[in-house]
Amino acid sequence: MKKTAIAGAVIMCASTFCPALQQSDRGSQVTRDPIVTELQDSDAFFQTATRAPRPARDNSRRVESLLQRMTLEEKVGQMTQLEIGMVTTGKDQGIQIDSAKLEKAVIKYGVGSILNVKDQALPIEKWHDIIRKIQEASQRNRLKIPVIYGIDSIHGANYVRGSTLFPQEIGMAATWNPALMQRVAEITAVETRAAGIPWTFSPVLDLGRQPLWPRFYETFGEDPYLAKVLAAAFVRGIEGDDISSPNHIATSLKHYVGYSFPLNGRDRTTSWIPENYLREYFLPTFAAGVKAGARTVMVNSAEINGIPGHINHHILTDILRGELGFQGVVVSDWEDIKKLVSQWKVAADEKEATRLSVLAGIDMSMVPSDYTFSDLLIQLVKEGRVPMSRIDEAVRRVLRLKFDLGLFENPTLMAPMASLGTAESRQVSLQAARESLTLLKNEKNLLPLTKDRKVLVTGPTANSLISLNNGWTYVWQGNNADLYPKDRPTVLQAIQAKVGKNVTYVPGTTLDKELDIPAAVRAARDADVAIVCLGEGSYCETPGNITDLTLDEAQLKLAEAIEATGKPVVLVLVEGRPRVINRIVDRAGSILMAYNPSNEGGTAIADVLFGDYTPSGKLPFTYPRTANGFINYDHKLFETEETSFGNTAFKPQFEFGHGLSYTTFSYSDLKLAQKTMPMNGQLNVNVTVTNTGQRSGKETVVLYVRDVVATVVPPGKRVKRFAKIYLEPAQSRTLTFTLGRDDLSFIGSNNKSMVEPGDFEVIVGNLKDKFTLGPGEQTQRRRERLSRR
Ligand code: BGC
């Protein structure tokens, strides 16, 4: 029997799909969400999330005294990170610590860090056994320096069996709910620490501006402002105020920087990003993460402008340390020092690659499967080609991280086992999944469906937990069906649980092959409505490369055939990137974008389809209409002008920020406090939002600013603030946002932030107003005095 706590009550659940998690949320019951956000101002949230963490105990004297006692070999050991296979034998659940291997890694080489799972997520007891044995070995070392274990907890503690999984980052972005993001991150931290692991390689702070990229779903979407608020929430949730607490762990901001914008869309390939755009778009999330206190940063595996991330001194040292003030550990990505030779050809051999990357600013190398890094770096120092001061700097950072995490006091510090996979965490995951779901189209209010209708469920993602989760789920590629929990419903099972015998299921196709489309068509003719679940399977990194964003032909054919029956069609898109669907949009009555909502996603989707939850997600990216027609929302104005471009003007399928509800909201009374804003002043913007429909619901209010004329071609608009509010029918709320000089700045062609006086537009919903940014307070006052005369 499971225990489920909802709104203070404890409900016992004996059934497979706990009904307590499925009961009706009609109307005001939305308030029962465990995290009800009345986020009135994203900026206030951001300021709180990036406030300086409580000063940790100052461990610098302990660090220095330890450093002074270390040999070169011991120091280089601390800079070395190996994968778990280097200390274990066996496969899958049969994995065991191999004492001879462990002795070599931890005693002989004194490696500072070990990472990841070998094959698949492990039960918590197994993790305890592995971590304990590794730390026992570390305590037999001369200086007893604990090993720091690191893992990819990407959407929850996904490599710990029984943990709570959450929507992938792209879905979290669609919630526009940073408080929820922070709570999700807190749970991820506890559940990772419960396994004895104090370090996660998350969040991904690459911007999702290239939808072909197979890691698109790992991002917070295309907008730097939304992504930076969520970045701060993620870091604050994982690290809290004190990373030595058993409830918190260290983050790693990745992949610093510019990894997500490959020219050809494939993973780990070339980007061209001029520095002003790098700073304008790709840097702010990392700056926010650093400001929120992040302890480590992982480096971009690819190259930008011809310089691989791992040897880019300007980015790793001048900008990260010099400008952003980062003081933590910079870790390489997987095997990336070797790839400087094998892939990027910027070094003739591994020794030179090691030298270049350590001098550029790498503190720890994810080697990960041999000892070359240690051997070569020792040689380089002995030959005087890498100064001891650089080694000391890196080791100091690694030691400080370990001290601050409390590993010296307790190398196996753990959160209680009981904190894993609790009912409360599951409820948070359900809320996150529900809030992420984005209603893209709803003609004639086809949705919500009444529960008495005969429903056909079809399509390859209808009965797949793998599609609901995507990569980084129990295994790297997320594709081992046996490891998924048996008590979490797929979309089909959740619909069956809700409407019982009125459901027929015919798969129709696999992800890329026709099975029996005519059978699905026959079933559609017999049904009142067809729910067609399309999208993608699971993938991540290079295996997820594609060359065409268009949804697979078999799936398009299935949808077309069902639409041709004339029955109402609801498309449900379960996908990590926006696959092009223009052939099937017009004849679909409703389209629900689900992203990868994870294990509670089936329930959440059924709740929205049948009206037990009112959707509130908004697209965190622009949904392209054609495979070659991709454009971001903050494009230059002329690019979408049909007057200039006719049919070739860019016209997205669905705009960034788009998302419908079962209720309606109207915007009124956009009021700017002044028509001019002094250069260093502030401007209050008020807007009133009213729920004009029949149901209660949540609305994300987004404030955009357009710089009318600027010396660097200005984008049509940029997000500057948002709020997420809950309104009962007929209820209104007036929001006040305060804009300052920084909100009007941009990166000039000299790569510096600048603000230019002149006109700006404020856009909220369908409302617009204008103000002028004055040249300076004194001039402003003088002008005002003059105009009064
Ligand atoms: C990925 C990183 C990940 C690392 C360790 C790499 O291939 O790029 O995001 O943290 O592997 O699993």
Coordinates of C-alpha atoms and ligand atoms in Angstrom, one line a residue, residues 115-116 152 154 159 201 204 215 218 254-255 259 267-268 298 301 333-334 336 339 366 472 476 541, ligand 1:
L115 CA 31.4 9.5 -12.4
N116 CA 28.2 8.1 -13.6
D152 CA 23.9 13.2 -14.5
I154 CA 19.1 15.5 -15.5
Y159 CA 20.2 7.0 -12.3
F201 CA 26.0 17.5 -13.9
V204 CA 21.9 22.3 -18.9
R215 CA 19.8 18.0 -26.9
E218 CA 17.6 19.4 -22.3
K254 CA 26.8 23.0 -18.7
H255 CA 28.0 23.1 -21.4
Y259 CA 27.4 24.3 -27.5
D267 CA 25.7 17.3 -31.8
R268 CA 29.3 18.3 -31.0
M298 CA 31.2 21.8 -17.4
S301 CA 32.4 19.7 -26.1
D333 CA 33.2 17.0 -20.7
W334 CA 33.6 13.3 -21.6
D336 CA 37.2 16.0 -24.5
K339 CA 39.1 14.8 -28.9
M366 CA 36.7 13.7 -17.3
W472 CA 18.7 10.3 -19.4
W476 CA 21.8 7.1 -21.1
E541 CA 23.5 13.5 -27.7
Ligands
BGC1 C1 27.7 14.8 -21.9 C2 27.5 15.5 -20.6 C3 27.5 14.5 -19.5 C4 28.7 13.7 -19.6 C5 28.8 12.6 -18.4 C6 28.8 13.8 -21.9 O1 28.7 13.0 -23.1 O2 27.9 15.7 -23.0 O3 26.4 16.3 -20.6 O4 27.5 15.2 -18.3 O5 28.7 13.0 -20.8 O6 27.8 11.7 -18.6

